[in-house]
Coordinates of C-alpha atoms and ligand atoms in Angstrom, one line a residue:
X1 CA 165.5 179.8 83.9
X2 CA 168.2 181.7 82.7
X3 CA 167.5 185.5 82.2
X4 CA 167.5 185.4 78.2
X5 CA 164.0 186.1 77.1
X6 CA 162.6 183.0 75.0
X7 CA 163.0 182.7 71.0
X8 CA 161.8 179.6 69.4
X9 CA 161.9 178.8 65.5
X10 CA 160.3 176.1 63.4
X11 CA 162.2 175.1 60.3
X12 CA 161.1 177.4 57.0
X13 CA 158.9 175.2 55.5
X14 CA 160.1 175.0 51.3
X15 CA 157.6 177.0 49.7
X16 CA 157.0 174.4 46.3
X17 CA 155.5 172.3 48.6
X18 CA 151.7 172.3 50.0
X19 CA 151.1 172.6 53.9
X20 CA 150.5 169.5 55.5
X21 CA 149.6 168.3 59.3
X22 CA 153.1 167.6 59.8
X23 CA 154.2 171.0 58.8
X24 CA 151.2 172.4 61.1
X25 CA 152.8 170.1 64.0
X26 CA 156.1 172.3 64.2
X27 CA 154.2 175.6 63.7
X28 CA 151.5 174.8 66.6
X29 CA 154.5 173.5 69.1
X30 CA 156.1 176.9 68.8
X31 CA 153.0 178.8 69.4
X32 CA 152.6 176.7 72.3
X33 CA 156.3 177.1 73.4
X34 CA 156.0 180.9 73.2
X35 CA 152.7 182.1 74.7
X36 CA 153.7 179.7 77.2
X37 CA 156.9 181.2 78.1
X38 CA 155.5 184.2 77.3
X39 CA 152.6 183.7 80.2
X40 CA 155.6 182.6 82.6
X41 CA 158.1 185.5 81.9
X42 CA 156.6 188.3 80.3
X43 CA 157.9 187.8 77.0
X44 CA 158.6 185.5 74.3
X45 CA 159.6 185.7 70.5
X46 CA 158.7 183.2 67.5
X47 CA 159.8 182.9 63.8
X48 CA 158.3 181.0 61.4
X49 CA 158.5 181.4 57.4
X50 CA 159.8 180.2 53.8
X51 CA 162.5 178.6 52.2
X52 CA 162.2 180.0 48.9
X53 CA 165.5 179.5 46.6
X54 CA 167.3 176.5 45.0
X55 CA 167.4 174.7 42.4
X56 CA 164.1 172.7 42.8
X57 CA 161.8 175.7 43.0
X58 CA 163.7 177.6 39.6
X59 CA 163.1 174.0 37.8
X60 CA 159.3 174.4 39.7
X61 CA 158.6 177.9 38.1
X62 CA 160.4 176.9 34.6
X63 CA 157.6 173.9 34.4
X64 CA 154.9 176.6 35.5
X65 CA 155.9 178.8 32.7
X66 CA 156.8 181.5 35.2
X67 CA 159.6 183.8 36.9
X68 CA 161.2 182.3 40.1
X69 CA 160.2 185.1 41.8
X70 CA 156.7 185.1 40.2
X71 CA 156.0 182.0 41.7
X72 CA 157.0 182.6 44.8
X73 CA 155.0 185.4 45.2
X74 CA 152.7 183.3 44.0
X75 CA 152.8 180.3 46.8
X76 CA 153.8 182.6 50.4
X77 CA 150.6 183.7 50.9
X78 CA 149.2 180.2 51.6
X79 CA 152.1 179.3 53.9
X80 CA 151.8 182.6 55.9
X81 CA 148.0 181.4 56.5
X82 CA 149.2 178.5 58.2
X83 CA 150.0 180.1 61.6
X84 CA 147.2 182.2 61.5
X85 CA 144.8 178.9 60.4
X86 CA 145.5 177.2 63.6
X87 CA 145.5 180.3 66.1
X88 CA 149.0 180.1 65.7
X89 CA 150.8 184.0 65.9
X90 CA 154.6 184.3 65.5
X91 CA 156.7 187.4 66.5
X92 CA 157.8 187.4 62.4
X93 CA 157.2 185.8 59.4
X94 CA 160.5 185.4 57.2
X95 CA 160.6 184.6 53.5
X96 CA 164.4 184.2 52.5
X97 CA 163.8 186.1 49.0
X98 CA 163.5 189.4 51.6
X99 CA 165.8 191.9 51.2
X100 CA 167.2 192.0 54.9
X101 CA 167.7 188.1 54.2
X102 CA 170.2 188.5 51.2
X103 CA 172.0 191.2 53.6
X104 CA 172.4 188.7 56.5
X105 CA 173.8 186.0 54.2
X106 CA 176.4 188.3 52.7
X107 CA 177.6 189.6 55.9
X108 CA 178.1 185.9 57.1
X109 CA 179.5 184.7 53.8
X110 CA 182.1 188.0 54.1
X111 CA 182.9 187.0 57.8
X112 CA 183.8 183.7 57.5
X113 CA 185.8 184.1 54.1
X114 CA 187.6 186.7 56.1
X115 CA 188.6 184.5 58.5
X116 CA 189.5 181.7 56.2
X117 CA 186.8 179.5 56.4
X118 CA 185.4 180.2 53.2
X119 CA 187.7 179.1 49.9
X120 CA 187.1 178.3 46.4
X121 CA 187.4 174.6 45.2
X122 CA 186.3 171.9 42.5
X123 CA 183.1 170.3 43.8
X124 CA 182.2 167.1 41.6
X125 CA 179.5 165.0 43.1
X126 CA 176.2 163.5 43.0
X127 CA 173.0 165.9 43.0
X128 CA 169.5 165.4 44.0
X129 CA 167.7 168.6 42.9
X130 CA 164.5 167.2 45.1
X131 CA 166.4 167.2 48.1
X132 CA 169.0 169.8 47.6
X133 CA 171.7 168.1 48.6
X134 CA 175.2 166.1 47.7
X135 CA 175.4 162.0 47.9
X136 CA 178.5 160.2 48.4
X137 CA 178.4 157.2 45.5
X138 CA 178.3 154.7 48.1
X139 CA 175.3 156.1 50.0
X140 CA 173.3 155.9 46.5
X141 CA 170.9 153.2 46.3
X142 CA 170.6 151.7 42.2
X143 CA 172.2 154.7 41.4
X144 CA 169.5 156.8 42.6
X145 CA 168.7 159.1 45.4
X146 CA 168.9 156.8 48.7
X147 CA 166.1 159.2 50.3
X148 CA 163.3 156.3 50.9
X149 CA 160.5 158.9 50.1
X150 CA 162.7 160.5 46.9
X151 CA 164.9 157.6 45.1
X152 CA 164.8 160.2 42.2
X153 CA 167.7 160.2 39.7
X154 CA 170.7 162.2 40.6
X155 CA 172.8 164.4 38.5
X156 CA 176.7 164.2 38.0
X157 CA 177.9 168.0 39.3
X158 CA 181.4 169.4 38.7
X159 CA 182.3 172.7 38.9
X160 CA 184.2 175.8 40.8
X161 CA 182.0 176.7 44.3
X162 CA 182.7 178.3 47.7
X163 CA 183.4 175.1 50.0
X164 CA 182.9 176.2 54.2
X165 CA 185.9 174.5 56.1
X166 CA 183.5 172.5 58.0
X167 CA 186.0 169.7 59.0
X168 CA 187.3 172.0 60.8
X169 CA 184.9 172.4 63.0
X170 CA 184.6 168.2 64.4
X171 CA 186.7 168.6 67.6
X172 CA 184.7 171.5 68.5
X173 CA 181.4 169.9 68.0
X174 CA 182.4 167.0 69.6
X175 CA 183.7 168.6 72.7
X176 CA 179.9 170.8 72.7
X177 CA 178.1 167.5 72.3
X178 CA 179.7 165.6 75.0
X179 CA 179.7 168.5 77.6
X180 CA 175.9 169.5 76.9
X181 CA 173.7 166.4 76.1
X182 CA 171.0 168.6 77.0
X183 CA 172.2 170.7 73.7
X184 CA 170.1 168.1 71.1
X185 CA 167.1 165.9 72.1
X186 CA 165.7 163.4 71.9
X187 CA 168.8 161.1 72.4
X188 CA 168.3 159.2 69.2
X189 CA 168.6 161.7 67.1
X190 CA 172.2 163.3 69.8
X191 CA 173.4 159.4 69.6
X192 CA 172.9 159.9 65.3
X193 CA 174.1 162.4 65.3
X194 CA 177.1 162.2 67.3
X195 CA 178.2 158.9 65.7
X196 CA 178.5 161.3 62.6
X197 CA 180.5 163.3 63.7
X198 CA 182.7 160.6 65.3
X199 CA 182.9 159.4 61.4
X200 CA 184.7 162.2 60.2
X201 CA 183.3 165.7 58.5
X202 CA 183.8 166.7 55.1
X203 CA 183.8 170.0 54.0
X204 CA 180.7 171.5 52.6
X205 CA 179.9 173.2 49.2
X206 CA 178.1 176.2 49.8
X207 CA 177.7 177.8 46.7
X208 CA 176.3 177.0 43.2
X209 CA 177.9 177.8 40.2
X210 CA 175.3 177.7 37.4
X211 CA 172.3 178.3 39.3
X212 CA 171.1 181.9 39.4
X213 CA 168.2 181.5 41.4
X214 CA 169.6 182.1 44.8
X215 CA 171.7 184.6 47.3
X216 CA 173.8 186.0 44.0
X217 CA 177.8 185.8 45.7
X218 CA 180.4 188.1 44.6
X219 CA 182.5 186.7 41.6
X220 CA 179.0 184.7 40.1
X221 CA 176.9 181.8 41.7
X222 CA 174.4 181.8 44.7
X223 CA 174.2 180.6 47.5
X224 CA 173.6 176.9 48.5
X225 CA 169.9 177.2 49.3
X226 CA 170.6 175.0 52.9
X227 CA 173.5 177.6 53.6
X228 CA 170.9 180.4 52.9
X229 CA 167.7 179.0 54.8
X230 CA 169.9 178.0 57.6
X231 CA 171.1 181.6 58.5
X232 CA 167.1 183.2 58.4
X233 CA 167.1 182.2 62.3
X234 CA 169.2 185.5 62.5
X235 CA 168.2 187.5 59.6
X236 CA 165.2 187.7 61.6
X237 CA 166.7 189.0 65.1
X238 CA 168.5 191.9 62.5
X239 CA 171.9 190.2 61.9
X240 CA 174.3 191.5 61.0
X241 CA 173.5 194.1 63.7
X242 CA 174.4 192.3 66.5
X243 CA 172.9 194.7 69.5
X244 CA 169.1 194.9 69.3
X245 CA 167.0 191.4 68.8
X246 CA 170.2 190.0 68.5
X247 CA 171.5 191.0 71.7
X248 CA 168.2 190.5 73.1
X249 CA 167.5 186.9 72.1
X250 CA 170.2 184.7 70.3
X251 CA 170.9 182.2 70.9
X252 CA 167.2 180.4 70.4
X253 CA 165.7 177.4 70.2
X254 CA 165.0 175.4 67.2
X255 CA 161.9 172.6 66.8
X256 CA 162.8 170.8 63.8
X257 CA 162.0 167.5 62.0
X258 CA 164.6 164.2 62.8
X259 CA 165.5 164.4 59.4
X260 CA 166.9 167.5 59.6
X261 CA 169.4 167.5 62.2
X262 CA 172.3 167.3 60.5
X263 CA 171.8 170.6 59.1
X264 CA 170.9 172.4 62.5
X265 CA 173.3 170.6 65.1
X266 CA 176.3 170.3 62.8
X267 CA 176.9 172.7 60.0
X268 CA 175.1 175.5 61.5
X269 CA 176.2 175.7 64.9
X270 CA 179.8 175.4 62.7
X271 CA 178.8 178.3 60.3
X272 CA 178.2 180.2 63.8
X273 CA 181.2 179.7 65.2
X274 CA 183.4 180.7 62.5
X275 CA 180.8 184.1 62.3
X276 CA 181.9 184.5 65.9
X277 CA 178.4 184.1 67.1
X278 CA 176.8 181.5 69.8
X279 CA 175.5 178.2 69.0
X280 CA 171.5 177.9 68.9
X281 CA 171.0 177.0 72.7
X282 CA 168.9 173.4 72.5
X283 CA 167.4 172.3 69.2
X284 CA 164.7 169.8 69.7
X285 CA 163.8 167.5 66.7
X286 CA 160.0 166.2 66.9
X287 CA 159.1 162.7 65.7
X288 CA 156.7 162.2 62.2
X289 CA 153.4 162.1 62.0
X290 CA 152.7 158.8 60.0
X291 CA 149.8 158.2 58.0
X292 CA 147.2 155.4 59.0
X293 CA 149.5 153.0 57.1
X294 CA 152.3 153.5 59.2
X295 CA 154.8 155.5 56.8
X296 CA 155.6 159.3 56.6
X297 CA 152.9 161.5 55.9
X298 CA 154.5 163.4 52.9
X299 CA 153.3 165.8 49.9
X300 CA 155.6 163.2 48.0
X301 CA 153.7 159.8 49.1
X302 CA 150.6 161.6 48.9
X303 CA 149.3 160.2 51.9
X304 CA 149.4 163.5 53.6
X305 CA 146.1 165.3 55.9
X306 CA 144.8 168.3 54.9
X307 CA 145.6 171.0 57.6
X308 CA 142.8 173.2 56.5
X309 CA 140.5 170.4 55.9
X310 CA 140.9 169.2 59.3
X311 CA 140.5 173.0 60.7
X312 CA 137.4 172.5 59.2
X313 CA 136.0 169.6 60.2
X314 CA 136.8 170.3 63.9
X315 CA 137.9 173.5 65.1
X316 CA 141.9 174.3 65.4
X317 CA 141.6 173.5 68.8
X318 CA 140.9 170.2 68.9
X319 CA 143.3 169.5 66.3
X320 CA 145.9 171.3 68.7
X321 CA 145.1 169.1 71.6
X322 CA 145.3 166.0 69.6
X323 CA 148.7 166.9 68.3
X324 CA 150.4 167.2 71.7
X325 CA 148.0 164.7 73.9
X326 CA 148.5 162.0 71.4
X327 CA 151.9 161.0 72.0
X328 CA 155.5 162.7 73.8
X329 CA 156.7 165.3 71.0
X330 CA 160.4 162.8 70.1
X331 CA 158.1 159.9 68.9
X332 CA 156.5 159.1 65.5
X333 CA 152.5 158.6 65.9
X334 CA 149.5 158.0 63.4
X335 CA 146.8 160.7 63.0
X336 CA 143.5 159.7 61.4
X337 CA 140.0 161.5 61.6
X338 CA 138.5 158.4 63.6
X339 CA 141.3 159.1 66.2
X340 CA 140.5 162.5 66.1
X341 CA 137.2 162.4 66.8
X342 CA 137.3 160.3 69.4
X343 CA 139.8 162.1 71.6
X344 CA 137.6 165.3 70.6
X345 CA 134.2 163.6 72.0
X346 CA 135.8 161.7 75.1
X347 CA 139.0 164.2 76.6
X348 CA 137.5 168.0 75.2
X349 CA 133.5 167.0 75.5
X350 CA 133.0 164.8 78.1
X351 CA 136.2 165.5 80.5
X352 CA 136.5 169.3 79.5
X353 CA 132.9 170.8 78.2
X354 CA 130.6 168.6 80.6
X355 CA 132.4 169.8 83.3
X356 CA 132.1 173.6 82.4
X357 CA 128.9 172.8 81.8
X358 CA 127.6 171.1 84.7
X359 CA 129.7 173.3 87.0
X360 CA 127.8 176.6 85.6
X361 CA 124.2 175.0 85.4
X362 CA 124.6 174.7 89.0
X363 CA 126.3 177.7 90.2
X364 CA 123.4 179.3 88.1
X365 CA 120.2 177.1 89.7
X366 CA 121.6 177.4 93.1
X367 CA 123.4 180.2 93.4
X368 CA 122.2 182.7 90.9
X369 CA 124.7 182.6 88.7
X370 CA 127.5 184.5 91.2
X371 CA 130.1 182.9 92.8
X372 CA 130.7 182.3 96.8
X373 CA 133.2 183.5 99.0
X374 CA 136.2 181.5 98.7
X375 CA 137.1 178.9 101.7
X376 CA 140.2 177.0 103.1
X377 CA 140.3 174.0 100.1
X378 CA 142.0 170.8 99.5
X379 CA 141.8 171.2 95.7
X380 CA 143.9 174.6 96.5
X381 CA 146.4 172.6 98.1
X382 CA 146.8 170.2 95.7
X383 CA 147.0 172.2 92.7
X384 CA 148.7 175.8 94.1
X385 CA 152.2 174.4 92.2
X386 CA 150.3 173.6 89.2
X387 CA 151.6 176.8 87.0
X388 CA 155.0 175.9 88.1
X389 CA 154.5 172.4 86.7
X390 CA 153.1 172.5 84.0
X391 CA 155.9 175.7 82.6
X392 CA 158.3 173.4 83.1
X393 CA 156.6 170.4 81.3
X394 CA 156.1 172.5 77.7
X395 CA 159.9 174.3 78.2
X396 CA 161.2 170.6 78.4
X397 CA 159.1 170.1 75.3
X398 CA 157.0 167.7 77.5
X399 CA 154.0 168.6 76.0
X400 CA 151.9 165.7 76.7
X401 CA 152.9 165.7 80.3
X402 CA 151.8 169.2 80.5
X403 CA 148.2 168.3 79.1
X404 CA 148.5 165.2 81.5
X405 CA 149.1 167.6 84.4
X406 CA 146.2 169.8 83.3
X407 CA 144.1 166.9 83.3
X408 CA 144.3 165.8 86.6
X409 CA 142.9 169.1 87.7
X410 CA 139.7 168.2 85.3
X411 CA 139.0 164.9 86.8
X412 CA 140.1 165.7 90.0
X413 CA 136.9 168.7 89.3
X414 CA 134.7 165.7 88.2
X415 CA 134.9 163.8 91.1
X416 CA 134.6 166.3 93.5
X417 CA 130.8 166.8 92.0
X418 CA 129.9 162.7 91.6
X419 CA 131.2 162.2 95.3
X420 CA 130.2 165.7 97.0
X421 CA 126.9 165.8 95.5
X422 CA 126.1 168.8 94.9
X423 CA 122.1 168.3 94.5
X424 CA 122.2 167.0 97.9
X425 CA 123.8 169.2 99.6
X426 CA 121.6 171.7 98.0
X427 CA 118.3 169.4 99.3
X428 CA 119.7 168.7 102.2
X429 CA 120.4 172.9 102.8
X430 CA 124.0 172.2 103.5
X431 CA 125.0 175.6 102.9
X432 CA 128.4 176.2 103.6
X433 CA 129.7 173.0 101.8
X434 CA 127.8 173.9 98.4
X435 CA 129.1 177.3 98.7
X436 CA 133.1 175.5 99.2
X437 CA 131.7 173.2 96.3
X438 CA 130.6 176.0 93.6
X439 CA 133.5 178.4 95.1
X440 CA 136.2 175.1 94.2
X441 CA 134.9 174.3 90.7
X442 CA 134.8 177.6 89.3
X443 CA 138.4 178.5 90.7
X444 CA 139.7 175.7 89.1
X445 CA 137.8 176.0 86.2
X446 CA 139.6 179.2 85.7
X447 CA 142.7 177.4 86.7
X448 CA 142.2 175.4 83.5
X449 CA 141.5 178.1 81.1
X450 CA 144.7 179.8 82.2
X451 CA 146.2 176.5 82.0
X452 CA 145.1 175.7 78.5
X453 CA 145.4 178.7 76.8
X454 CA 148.5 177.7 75.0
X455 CA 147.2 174.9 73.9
X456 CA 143.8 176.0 73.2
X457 CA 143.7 179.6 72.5
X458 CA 139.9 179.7 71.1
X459 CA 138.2 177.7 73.6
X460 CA 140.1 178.6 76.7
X461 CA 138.9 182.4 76.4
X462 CA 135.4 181.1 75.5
X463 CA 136.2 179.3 79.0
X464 CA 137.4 182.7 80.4
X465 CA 133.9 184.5 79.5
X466 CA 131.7 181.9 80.5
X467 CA 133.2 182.1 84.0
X468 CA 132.7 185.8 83.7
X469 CA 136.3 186.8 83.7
X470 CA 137.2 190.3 81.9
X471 CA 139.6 189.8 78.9
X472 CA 141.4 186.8 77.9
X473 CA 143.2 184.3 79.9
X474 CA 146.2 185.5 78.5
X475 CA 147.5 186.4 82.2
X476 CA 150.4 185.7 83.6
X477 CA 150.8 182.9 85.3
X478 CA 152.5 183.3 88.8
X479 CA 150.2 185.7 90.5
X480 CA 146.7 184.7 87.9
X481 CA 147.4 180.9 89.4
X482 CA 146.7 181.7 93.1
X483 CA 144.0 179.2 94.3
X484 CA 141.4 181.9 95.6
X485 CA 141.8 184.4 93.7
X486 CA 138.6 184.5 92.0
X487 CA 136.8 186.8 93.2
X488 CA 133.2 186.2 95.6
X489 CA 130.1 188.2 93.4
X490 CA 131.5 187.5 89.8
X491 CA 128.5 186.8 87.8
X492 CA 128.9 183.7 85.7
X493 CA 127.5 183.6 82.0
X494 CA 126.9 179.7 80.6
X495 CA 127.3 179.8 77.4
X496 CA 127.0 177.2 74.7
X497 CA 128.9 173.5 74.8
X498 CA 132.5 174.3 74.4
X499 CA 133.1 170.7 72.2
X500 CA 129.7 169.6 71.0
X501 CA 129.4 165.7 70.1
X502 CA 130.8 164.4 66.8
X503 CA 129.3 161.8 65.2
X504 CA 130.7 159.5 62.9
X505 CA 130.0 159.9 59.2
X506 CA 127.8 156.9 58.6
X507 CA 129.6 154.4 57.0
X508 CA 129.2 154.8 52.9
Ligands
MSP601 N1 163.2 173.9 54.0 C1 163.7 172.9 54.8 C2 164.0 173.4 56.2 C3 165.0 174.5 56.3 S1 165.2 175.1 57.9 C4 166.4 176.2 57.9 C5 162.7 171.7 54.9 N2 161.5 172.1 54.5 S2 160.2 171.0 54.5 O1 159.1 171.8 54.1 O2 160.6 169.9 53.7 O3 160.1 170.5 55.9 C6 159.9 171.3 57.0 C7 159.6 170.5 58.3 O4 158.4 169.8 58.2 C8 160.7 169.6 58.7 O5 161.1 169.8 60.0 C9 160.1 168.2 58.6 O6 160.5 167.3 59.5 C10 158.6 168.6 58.9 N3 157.7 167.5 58.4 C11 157.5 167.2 57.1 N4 156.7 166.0 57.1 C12 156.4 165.7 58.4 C13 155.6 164.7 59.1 N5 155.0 163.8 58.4 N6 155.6 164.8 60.4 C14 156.2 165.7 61.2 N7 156.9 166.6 60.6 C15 157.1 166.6 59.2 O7 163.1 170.7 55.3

């Protein structure tokens, strides 16, 4: 681990749109990032937050009969509940109609036009207001936008903007690419992406002439709203102060979508360069969550899960686990609420809960609720790396693996009760071995609520005060993950189920 304190970003989500699982997906995988780091090093920092200009939103607030910044007033609040919906917390929340954000943009707009990236030319091209962005002709499909989820008509633009020298930037990002693979993952989306850049890069129009809802640039225009969202990343660390946050924790990771990648592996680590700062240090772009049908989950195809709905129907939690048990973070994967349910009743109820359960109901008939002294253990062999592991599955953004990891510990816990037998040993007055039994199973019991507490905030700390442990098992993780370090006499408090059965809706 290098001695730079963590910062990881999700993409600022565009504020016309409604929340949806997949936007959820990003903002849970940096909560889990950061309290994860955080447990392992001490400290950890997250951004999350709005896109709030262009061209789409102003035609947005025109159609609602209301000021741009009305209406986005308007919308932040239920974006800023998304975190916080899903136990998520973030170190800041940045909307880019803030103050400190317009500073930030000027400073890097003034820094690269000093140094002669920045110039004024004729941009004439095709426009999609939905996706804010420039077509070649040949890319269009019938004319239209040649976005599969968009195919919108475009408009014909001409006028005088700011264009960034971006082509200037190709041998640079090659060379980065090829000497830090590691830089962009998963390798479809480096192999995309580098066989752009082996294509040639044009220069970029960063400035729009006769919009006015945007970063307003000296001489008339804004900013291009993707130029603007690109540089909140920084606004938030204090830029263009470069000590403080800055110093502290730039360059950061980014978790964005695969569609996206363009923007964060080529123009921005360019736009960084010629601001004389570092490139972001990995960005990681997740795969989609698809709806039952197989396509994209989007506001657009209106296929899209409810994130608050499913909150609802069962518990952030559970949701969280899916997310990150269901398949490895790089690949698409299908979400449904039969799916849900099912990993909820089988991995969280039976695996997880009965286990708590059981473990406590006997530690409570046979031992009074108080736990043993603590013996030489196999199970403390096996698992004494298991913090280590574990860190460095989530850091690699091997989520899944991580949850995999914990899981062995669970039904490695389960199997020591069906073949140790704990009843027996009790009937039998076997003493010592129940004691090593009970002492085993609630260790590791708090093993796991350590363990999943970035995954599961909620029900690992309900976890934590069943076993009778003071606070939250928000510890940190290389001394709280010794095996034996729970200590002989705590008192044990069973509480309720931590995942009680789901049944099916019956069928209409
Ligand atoms: N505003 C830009 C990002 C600017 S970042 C400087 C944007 N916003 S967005 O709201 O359209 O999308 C935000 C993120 O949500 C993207 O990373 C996108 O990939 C992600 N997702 C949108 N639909 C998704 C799924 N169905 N599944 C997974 N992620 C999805 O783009």
């Amino acid at each position: 681990m290098s001695s730079r304190p963590f910062y990881v970003t999700t993409p600022i989500y565009y504020i016309s749109g409604t929340p949806h699982i997949g936007h959820a997906y990003t903002t849970i995988a940096a909560d889990i990032l950061a309290r994860t780091a955080r447990a392992w090093d001490g400290e950890a920092r997250s951004l999350t937050g709005t896109d709030e200009h262009g061209q789409k939103v102003a035609q947005a607030a025109a159609t609602a009969g209301m000021s741009a910044q009305a209406y986005v007033d308007d919308l932040a609040p239920k974006w800023r509940g998304l975190g916080p919906a899903f136990d998520a917390q973030f170190s800041d929340f940045i909307r880019t109609t803030e103050p400190r954000h317009r500073v930030a943009c000027l400073a890097m707009f003034e820094k690269m036009r000093a140094n002669g990236d920045v110039y004024l030319g004729t941009y004439e091209g095709w426009y999609c207001t939905n996706d804010e962005t420039f077509w070649p002709e040949a890319k269009l499909v019938d004319g239209r936008c040649p976005n599969p989820e968009c195919r919108r008509p475009v408009e014909w633009l001409s006028e005088q903007n700011w264009f960034f020298r971006l082509s200037a930037y190709r041998d640079r990002l090659i060379a980065h690419f090829t000497a830090h693979p590691e830089f962009l993952r998963p390798a479809s989306v480096y192999n995309e992406m580098m066989r752009t850049l082996e294509g040639g890069l044009e220069d970029l129009s960063i400035s729009r002439a006769t919009l006015d809802w945007g970063i307003p640039l000296p001489g008339g225009g804004v900013l291009y709203v993707w130029f603007d969202a690109l540089i909140n990343y920084i606004t938030a660390l204090g830029y263009p102060d470069e000590g403080g946050l800055m110093a502290r924790y730039w360059p950061g990771m980014h978790l964005i979508g695969k569609e996206i990648a363009r923007f964060h592996t080529i123009i921005w680590p360019a736009m960084l360069w010629s601001a004389g700062l570092a490139e972001p240090a990995r960005v990681f772009a997740h795969g989609w969550i698809l709806a039952d049908g197989g396509e994209k989950m989007s506001k657009s195809l209106g296929n899209a899960l409810e994130p608050f709905a499913l909150v609802d129907a069962f518990g952030a939690d559970a949701v969280r686990y899916f997310l990150f048990r269901e398949a490895p973070f790089g690949s698409d994967f299908s979400i449904s609420v039969d799916k849900l349910r099912s990993r909820h009743n089988a991995d969280l109820g039976n695996d997880l809960g009965n286990l708590l359960r059981r473990s406590l109901a006997m530690l409570a008939r046979y031992r009074n609720a108080l736990v043993p002294q603590p013996v030489e253990s196999d199970l403390g062999e096996r698992f004494g790396e298991i913090g280590a592991q574990v860190h460095e599955h989530v850091i690699a953004l091997r989520f899944r693996e991580g949850l995999e990891e914990i899981w062995n510990l669970v039904t490695a816990l389960n199997r020591e009760i069906d073949e140790r037998k704990p009843w027996e040993l009790h009937k039998q007055q076997r003493d010592a071995e129940l004691d090593a039994l009970l002492y085993d199973l609630c260790e590791g019991l708090r093993f796991i609520a350590i363990l999943i507490h970035p995954f599961m905030p909620a029900k690992a700390t309900e976890m934590w005060q069943q076993l009778g442990q003071p606070g939250t098992p928000e510890v940190p993780w290389q001394s709280a993950l010794r095996w034996g370090t729970l200590a002989a006499g705590t008192q044990v408090a069973p509480g309720e189920p931590l995942f009680p059965r789901l049944e099916a809706p019956p069928a209409a």
